[in-house]
JSON list of C-alpha atoms in Angstrom, two decimals:
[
{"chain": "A", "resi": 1, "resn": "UNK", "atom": "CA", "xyz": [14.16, -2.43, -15.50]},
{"chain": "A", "resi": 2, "resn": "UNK", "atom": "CA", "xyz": [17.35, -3.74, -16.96]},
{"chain": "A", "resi": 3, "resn": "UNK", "atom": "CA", "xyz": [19.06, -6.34, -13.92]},
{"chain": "A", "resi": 4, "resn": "UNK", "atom": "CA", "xyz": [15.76, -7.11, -12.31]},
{"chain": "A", "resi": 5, "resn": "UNK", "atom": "CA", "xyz": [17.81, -10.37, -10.92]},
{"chain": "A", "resi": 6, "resn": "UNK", "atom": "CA", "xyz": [19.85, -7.89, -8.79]},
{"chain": "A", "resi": 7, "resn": "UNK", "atom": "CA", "xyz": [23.10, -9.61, -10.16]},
{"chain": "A", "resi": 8, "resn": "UNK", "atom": "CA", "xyz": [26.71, -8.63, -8.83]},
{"chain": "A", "resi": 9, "resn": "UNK", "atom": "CA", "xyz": [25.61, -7.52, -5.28]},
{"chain": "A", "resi": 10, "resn": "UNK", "atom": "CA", "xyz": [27.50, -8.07, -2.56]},
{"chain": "A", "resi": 11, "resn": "UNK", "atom": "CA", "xyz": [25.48, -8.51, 1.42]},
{"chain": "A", "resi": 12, "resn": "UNK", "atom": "CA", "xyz": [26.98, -6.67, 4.38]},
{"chain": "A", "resi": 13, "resn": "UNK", "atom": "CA", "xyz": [26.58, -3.32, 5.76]},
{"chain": "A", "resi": 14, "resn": "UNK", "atom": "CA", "xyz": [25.15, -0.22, 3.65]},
{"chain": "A", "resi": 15, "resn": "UNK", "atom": "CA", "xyz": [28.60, 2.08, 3.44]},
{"chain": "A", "resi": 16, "resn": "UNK", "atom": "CA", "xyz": [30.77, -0.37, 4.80]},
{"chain": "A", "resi": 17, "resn": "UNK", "atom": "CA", "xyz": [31.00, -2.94, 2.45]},
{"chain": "A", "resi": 18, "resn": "UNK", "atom": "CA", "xyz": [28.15, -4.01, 0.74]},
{"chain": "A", "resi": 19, "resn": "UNK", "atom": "CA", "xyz": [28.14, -3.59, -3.14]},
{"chain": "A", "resi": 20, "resn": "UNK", "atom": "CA", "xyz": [24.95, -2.52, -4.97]},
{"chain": "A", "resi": 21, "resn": "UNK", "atom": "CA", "xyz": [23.94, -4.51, -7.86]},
{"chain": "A", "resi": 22, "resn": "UNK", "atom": "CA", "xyz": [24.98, -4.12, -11.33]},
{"chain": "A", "resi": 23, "resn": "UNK", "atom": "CA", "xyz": [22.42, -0.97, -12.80]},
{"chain": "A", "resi": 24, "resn": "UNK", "atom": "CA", "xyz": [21.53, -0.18, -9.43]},
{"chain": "A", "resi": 25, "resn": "UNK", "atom": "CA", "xyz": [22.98, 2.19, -6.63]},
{"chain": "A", "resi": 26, "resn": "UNK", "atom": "CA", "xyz": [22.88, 2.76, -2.84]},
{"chain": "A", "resi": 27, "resn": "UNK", "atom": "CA", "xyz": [20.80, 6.05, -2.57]},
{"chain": "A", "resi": 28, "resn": "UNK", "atom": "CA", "xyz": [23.12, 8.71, -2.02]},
{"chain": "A", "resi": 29, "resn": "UNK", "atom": "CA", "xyz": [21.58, 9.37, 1.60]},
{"chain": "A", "resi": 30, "resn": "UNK", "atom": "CA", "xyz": [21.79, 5.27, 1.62]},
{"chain": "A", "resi": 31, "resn": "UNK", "atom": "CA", "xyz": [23.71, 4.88, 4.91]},
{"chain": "A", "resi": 32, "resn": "UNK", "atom": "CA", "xyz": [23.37, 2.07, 7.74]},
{"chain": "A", "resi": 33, "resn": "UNK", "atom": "CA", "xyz": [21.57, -0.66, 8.04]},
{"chain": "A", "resi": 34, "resn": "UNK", "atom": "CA", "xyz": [22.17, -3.86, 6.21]},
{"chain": "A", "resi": 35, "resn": "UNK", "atom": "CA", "xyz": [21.33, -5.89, 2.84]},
{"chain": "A", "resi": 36, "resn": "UNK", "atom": "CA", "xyz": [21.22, -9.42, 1.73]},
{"chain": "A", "resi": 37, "resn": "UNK", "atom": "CA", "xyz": [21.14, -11.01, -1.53]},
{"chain": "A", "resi": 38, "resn": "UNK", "atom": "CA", "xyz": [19.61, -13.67, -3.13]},
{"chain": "A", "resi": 39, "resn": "UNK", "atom": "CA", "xyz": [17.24, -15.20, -0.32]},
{"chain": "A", "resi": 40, "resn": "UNK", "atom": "CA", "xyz": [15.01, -18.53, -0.50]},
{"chain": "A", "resi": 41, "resn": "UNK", "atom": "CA", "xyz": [13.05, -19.30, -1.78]},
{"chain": "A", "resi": 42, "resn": "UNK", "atom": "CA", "xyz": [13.55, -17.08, -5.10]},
{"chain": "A", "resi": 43, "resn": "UNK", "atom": "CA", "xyz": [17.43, -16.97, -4.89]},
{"chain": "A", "resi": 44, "resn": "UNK", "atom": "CA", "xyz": [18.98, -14.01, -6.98]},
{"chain": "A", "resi": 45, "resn": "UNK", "atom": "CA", "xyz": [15.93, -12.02, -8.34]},
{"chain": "A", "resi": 46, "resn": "UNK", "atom": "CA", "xyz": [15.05, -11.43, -4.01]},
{"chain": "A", "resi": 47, "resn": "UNK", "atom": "CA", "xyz": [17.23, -9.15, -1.36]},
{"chain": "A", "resi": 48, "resn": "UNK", "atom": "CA", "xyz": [16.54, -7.98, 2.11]},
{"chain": "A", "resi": 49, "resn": "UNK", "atom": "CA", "xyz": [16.69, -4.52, 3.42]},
{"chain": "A", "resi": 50, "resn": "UNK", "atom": "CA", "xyz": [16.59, -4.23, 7.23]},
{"chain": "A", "resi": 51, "resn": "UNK", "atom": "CA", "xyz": [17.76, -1.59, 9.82]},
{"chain": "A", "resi": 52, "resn": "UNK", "atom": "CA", "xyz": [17.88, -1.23, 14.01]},
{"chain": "A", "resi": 53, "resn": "UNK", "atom": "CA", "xyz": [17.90, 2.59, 13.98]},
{"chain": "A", "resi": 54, "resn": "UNK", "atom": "CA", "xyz": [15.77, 5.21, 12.14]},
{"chain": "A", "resi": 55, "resn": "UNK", "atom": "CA", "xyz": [19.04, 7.05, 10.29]},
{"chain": "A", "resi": 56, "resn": "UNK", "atom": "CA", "xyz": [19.59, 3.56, 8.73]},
{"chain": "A", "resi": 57, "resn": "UNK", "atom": "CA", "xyz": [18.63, 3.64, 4.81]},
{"chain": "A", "resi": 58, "resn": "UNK", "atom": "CA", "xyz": [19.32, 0.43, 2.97]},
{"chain": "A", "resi": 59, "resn": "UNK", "atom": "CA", "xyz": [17.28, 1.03, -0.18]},
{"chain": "A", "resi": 60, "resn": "UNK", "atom": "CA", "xyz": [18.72, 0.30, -3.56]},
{"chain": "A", "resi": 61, "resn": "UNK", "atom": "CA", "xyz": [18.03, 2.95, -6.63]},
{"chain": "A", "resi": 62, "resn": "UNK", "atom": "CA", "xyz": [17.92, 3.37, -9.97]},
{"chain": "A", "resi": 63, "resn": "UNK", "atom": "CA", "xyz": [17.84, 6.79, -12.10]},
{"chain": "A", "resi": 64, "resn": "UNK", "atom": "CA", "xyz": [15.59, 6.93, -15.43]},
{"chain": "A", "resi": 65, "resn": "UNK", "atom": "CA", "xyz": [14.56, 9.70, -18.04]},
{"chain": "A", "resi": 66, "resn": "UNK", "atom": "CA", "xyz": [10.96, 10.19, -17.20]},
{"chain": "A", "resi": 67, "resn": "UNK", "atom": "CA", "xyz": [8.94, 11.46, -20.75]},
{"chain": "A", "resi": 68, "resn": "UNK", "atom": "CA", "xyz": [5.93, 13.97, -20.36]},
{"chain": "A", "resi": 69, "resn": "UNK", "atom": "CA", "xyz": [2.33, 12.47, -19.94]},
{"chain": "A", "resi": 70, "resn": "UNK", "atom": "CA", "xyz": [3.83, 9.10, -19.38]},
{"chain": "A", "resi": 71, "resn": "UNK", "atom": "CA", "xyz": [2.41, 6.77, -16.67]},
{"chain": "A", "resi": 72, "resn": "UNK", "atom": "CA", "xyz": [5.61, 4.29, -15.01]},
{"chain": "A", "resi": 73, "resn": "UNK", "atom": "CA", "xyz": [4.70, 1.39, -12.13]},
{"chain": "A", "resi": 74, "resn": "UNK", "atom": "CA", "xyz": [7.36, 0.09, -10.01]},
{"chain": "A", "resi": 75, "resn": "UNK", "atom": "CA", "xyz": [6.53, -3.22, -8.44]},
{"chain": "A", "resi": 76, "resn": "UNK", "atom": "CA", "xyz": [7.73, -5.88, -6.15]},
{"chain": "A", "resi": 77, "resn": "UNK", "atom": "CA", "xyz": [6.59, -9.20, -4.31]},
{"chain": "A", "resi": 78, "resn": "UNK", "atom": "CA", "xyz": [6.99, -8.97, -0.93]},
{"chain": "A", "resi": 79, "resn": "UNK", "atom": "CA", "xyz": [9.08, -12.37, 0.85]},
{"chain": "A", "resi": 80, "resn": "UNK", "atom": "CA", "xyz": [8.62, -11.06, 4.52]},
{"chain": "A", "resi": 81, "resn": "UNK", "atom": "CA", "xyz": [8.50, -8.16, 6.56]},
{"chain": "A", "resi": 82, "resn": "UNK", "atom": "CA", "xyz": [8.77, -6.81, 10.27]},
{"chain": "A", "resi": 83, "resn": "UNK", "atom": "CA", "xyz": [8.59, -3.86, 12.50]},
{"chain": "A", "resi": 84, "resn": "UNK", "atom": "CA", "xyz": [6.84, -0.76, 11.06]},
{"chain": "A", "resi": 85, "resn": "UNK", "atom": "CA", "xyz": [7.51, 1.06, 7.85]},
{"chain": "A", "resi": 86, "resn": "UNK", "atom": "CA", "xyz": [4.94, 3.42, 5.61]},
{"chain": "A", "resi": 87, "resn": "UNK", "atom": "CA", "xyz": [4.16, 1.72, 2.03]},
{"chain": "A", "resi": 88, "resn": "UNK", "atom": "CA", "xyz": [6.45, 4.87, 0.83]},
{"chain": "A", "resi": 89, "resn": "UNK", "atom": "CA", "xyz": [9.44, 4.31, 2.78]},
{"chain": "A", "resi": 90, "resn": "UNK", "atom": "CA", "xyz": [9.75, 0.57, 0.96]},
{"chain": "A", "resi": 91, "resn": "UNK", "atom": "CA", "xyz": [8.80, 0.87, -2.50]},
{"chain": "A", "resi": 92, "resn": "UNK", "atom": "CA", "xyz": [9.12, 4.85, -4.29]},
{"chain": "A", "resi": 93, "resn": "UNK", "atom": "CA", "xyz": [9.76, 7.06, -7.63]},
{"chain": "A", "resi": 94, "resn": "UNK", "atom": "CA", "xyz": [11.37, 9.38, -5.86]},
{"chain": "A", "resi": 95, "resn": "UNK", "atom": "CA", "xyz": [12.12, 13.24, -7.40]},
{"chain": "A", "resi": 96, "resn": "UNK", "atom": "CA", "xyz": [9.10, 13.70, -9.55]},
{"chain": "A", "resi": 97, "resn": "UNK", "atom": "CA", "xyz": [8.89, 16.51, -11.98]},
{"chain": "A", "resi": 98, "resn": "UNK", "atom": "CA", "xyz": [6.33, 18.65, -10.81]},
{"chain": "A", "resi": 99, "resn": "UNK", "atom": "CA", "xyz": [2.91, 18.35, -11.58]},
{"chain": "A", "resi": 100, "resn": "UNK", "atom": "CA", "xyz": [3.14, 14.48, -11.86]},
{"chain": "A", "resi": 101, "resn": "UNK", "atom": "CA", "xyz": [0.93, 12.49, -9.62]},
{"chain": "A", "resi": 102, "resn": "UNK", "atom": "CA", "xyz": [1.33, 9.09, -7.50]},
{"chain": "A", "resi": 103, "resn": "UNK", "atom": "CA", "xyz": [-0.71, 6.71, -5.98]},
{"chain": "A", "resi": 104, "resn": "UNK", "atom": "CA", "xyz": [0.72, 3.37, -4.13]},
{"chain": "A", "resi": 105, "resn": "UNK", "atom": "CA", "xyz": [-0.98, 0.05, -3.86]},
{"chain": "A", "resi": 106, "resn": "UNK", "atom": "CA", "xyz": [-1.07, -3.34, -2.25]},
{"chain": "A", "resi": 107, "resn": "UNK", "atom": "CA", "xyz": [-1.97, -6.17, -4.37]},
{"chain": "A", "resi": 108, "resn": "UNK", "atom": "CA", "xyz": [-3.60, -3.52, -6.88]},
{"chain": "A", "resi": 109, "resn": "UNK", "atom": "CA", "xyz": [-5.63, -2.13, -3.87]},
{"chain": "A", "resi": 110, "resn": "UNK", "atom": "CA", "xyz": [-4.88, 1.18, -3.50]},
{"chain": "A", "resi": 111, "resn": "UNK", "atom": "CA", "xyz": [-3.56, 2.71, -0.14]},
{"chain": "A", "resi": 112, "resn": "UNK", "atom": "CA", "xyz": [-2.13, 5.95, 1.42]},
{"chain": "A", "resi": 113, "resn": "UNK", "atom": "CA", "xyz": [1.70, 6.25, 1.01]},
{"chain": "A", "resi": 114, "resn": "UNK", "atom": "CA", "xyz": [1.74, 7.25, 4.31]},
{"chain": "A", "resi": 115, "resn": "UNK", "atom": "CA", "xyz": [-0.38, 3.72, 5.28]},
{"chain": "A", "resi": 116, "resn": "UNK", "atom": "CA", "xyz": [1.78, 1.09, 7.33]},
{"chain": "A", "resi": 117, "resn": "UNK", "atom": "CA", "xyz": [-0.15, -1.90, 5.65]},
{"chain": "A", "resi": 118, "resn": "UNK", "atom": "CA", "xyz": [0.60, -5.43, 7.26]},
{"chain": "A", "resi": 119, "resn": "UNK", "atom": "CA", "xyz": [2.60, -7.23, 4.89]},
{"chain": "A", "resi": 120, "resn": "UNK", "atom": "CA", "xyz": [2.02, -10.79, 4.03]},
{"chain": "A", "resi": 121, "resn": "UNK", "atom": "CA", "xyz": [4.68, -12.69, 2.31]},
{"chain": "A", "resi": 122, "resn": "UNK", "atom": "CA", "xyz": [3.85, -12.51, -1.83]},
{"chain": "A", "resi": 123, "resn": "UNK", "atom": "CA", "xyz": [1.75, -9.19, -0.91]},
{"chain": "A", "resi": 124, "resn": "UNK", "atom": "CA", "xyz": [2.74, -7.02, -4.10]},
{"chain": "A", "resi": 125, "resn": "UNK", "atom": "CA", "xyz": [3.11, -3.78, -3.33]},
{"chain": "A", "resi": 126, "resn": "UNK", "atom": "CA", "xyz": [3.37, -1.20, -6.24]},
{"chain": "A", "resi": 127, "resn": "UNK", "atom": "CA", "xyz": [4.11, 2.43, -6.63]},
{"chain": "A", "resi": 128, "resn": "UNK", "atom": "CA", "xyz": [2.76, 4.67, -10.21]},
{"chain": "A", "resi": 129, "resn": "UNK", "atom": "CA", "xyz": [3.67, 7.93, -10.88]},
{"chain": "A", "resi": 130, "resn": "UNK", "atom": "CA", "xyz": [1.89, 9.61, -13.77]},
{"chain": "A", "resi": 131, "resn": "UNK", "atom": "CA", "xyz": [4.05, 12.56, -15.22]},
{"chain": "A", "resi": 132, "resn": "UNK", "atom": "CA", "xyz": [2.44, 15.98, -15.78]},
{"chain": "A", "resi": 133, "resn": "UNK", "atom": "CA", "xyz": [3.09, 18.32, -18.91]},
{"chain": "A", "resi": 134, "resn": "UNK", "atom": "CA", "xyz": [7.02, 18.17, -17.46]},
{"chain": "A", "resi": 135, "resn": "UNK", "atom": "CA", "xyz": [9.46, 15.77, -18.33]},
{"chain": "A", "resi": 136, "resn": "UNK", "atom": "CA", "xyz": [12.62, 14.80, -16.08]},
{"chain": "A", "resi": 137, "resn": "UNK", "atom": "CA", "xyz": [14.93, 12.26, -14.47]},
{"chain": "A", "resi": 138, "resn": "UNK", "atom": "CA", "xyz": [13.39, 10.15, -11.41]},
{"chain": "A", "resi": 139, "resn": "UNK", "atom": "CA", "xyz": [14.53, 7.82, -9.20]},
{"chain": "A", "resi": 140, "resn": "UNK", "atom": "CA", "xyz": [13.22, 3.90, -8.89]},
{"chain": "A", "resi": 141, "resn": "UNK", "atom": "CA", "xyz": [13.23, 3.12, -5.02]},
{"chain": "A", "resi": 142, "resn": "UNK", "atom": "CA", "xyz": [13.04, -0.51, -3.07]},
{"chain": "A", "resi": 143, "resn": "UNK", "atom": "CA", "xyz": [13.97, -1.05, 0.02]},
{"chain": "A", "resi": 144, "resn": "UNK", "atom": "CA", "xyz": [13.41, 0.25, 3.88]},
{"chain": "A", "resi": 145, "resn": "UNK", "atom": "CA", "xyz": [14.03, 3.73, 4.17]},
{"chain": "A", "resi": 146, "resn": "UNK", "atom": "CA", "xyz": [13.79, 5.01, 0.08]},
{"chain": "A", "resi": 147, "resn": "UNK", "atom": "CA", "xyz": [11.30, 8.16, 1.66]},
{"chain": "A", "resi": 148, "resn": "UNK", "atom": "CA", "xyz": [13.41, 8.80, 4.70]},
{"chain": "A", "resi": 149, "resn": "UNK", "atom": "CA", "xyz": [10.67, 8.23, 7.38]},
{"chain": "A", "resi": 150, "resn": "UNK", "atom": "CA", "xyz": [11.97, 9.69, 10.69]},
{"chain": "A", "resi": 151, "resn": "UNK", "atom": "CA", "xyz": [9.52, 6.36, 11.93]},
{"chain": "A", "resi": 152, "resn": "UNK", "atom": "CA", "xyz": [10.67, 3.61, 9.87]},
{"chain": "A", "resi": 153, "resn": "UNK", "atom": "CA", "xyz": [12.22, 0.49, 10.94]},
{"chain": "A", "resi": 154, "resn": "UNK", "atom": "CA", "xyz": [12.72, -2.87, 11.14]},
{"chain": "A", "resi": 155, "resn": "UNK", "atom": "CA", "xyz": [13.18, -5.17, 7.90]},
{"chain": "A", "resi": 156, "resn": "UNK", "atom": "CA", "xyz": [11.78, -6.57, 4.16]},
{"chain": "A", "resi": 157, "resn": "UNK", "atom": "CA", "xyz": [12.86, -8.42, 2.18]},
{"chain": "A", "resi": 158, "resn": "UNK", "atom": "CA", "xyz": [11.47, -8.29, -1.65]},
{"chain": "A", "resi": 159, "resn": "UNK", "atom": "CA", "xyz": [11.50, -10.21, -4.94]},
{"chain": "A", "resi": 160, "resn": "UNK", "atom": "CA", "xyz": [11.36, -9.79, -8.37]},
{"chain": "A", "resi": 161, "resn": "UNK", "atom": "CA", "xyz": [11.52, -5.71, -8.62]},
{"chain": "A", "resi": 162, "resn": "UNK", "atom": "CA", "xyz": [9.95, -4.57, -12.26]},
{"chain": "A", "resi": 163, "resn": "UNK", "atom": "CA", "xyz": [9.63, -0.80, -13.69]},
{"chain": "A", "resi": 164, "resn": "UNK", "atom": "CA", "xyz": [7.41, -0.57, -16.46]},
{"chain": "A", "resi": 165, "resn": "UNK", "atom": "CA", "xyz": [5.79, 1.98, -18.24]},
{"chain": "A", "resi": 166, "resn": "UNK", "atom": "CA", "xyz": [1.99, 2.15, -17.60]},
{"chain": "A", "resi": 167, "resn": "UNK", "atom": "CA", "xyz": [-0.51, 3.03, -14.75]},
{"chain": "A", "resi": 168, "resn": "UNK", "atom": "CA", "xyz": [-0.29, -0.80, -13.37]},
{"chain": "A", "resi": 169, "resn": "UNK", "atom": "CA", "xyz": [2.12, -3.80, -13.27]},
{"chain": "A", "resi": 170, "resn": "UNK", "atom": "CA", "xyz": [1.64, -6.73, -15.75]},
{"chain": "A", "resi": 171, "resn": "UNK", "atom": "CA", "xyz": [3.51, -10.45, -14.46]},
{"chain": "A", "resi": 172, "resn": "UNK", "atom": "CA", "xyz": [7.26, -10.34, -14.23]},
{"chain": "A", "resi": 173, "resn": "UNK", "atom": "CA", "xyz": [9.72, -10.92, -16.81]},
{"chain": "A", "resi": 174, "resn": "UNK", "atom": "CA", "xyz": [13.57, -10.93, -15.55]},
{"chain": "A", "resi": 175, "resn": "UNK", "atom": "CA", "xyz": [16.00, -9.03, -17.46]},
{"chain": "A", "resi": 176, "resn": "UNK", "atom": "CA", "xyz": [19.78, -8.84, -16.62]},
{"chain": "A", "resi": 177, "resn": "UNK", "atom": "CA", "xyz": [21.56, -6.45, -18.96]},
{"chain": "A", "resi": 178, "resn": "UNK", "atom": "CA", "xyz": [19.00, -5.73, -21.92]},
{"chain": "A", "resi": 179, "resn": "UNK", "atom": "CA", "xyz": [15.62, -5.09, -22.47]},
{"chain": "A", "resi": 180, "resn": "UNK", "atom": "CA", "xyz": [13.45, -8.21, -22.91]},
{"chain": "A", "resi": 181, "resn": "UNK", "atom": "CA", "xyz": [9.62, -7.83, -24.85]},
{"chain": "A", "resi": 182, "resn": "UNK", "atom": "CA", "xyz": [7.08, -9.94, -23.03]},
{"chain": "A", "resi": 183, "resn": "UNK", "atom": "CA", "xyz": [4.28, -11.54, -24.69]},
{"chain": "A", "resi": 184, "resn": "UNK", "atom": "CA", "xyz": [1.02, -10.51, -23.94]},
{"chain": "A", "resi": 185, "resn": "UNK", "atom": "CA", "xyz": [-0.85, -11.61, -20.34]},
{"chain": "A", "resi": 186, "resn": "UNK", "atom": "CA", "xyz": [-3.24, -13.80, -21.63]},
{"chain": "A", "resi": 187, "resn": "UNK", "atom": "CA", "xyz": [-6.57, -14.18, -19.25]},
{"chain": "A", "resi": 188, "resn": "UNK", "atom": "CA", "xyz": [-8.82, -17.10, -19.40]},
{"chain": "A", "resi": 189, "resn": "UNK", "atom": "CA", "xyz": [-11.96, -17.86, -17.53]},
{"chain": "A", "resi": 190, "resn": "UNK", "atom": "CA", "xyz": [-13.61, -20.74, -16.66]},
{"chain": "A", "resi": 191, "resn": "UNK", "atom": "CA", "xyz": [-16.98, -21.11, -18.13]},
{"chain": "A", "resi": 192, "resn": "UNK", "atom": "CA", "xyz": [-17.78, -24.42, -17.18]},
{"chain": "A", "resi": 193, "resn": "UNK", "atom": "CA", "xyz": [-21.70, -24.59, -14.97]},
{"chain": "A", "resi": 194, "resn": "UNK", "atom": "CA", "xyz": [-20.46, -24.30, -11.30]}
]
């Protein structure tokens, strides 16, 4: 996810002044509402999304070349969050080829799309798509109102946004405007007599 920091963004109103970060776009049926940048405590990698009306659609996207038979996650911490939105109208890979498949999680425990968890702040929430025997271009969503949800509203803010490819998300690595190769997670357990 090249410009996970979400830098050159500008706050104000969706269509009326505010200015997507660099990589990223306003949705074309982005409209309403309002965004922030760079909130404490994580300062740049962190924006908030957050709309009065149900039209409203602050959500930032990103386009990508999906390959056949390929599993992507896209992932973000959540800072806070209030009124009531479905996990799918916050965090969505939107326009999937058909026969892919997607399943949505928070804090790798998975839940309906369509569920309107209670978010906690540092919740990780987490959407994977795996791609079918068709290959085509999707769409990385974040934000309130990325599925349209005649019911959504209210506000989120999120940190450190990461697309990567496999069928769950590893610890985040910012990038600004090139790839970057992580080493591996390294686990370690405590052995010791308890």
């Amino acid at each position: 996810l090249l410009n996970s920091v979400l830098a050159g963004g500008t706050s104000g109103v969706v269509g009326a002044g505010a200015v997507a970060p660099t990589d990223w776009v306003f949705g074309f049926e982005a409209t309403g509402g309002n965004i922030t940048f760079g909130l404490a405590p994580w300062g740049t990698v962190s924006f908030l999304t957050s709309k009065s009306i149900t039209t409203n659609r602050p959500f930032l996207q990103r386009s990508f070349a999906a390959a056949a038979n390929t599993a992507y996650t896209l992932s973000a911490r959540v800072g806070s969050a209030s009124g009531a939105n479905q996990l799918l109208d916050v965090i969505e890979i939107a326009s999937r080829p058909a026969g892919s498949t997607v399943t949505y999680a928070v804090n790798g425990v998975a839940v309906a799309g369509t569920a309107f968890p209670v978010l906690k702040p540092w919740d990780l929430i987490s959407c994977t798509v795996q791609v079918g025997a068709t290959a085509g271009t999707m769409q990385q969503r974040v934000g309130v109102g990325a599925a349209g949800s005649p019911t959504s509203t209210g506000s989120i803010s999120l940190t450190m946004p990461q697309f990567e490819v496999g069928s769950f998300h590893t610890s985040y690595i910012p990038t600004v405007a090139s790839q970057v190769t992580r080493a591996a997670d390294i686990i370690t357990i405590n052995t010791g007599a308890v």
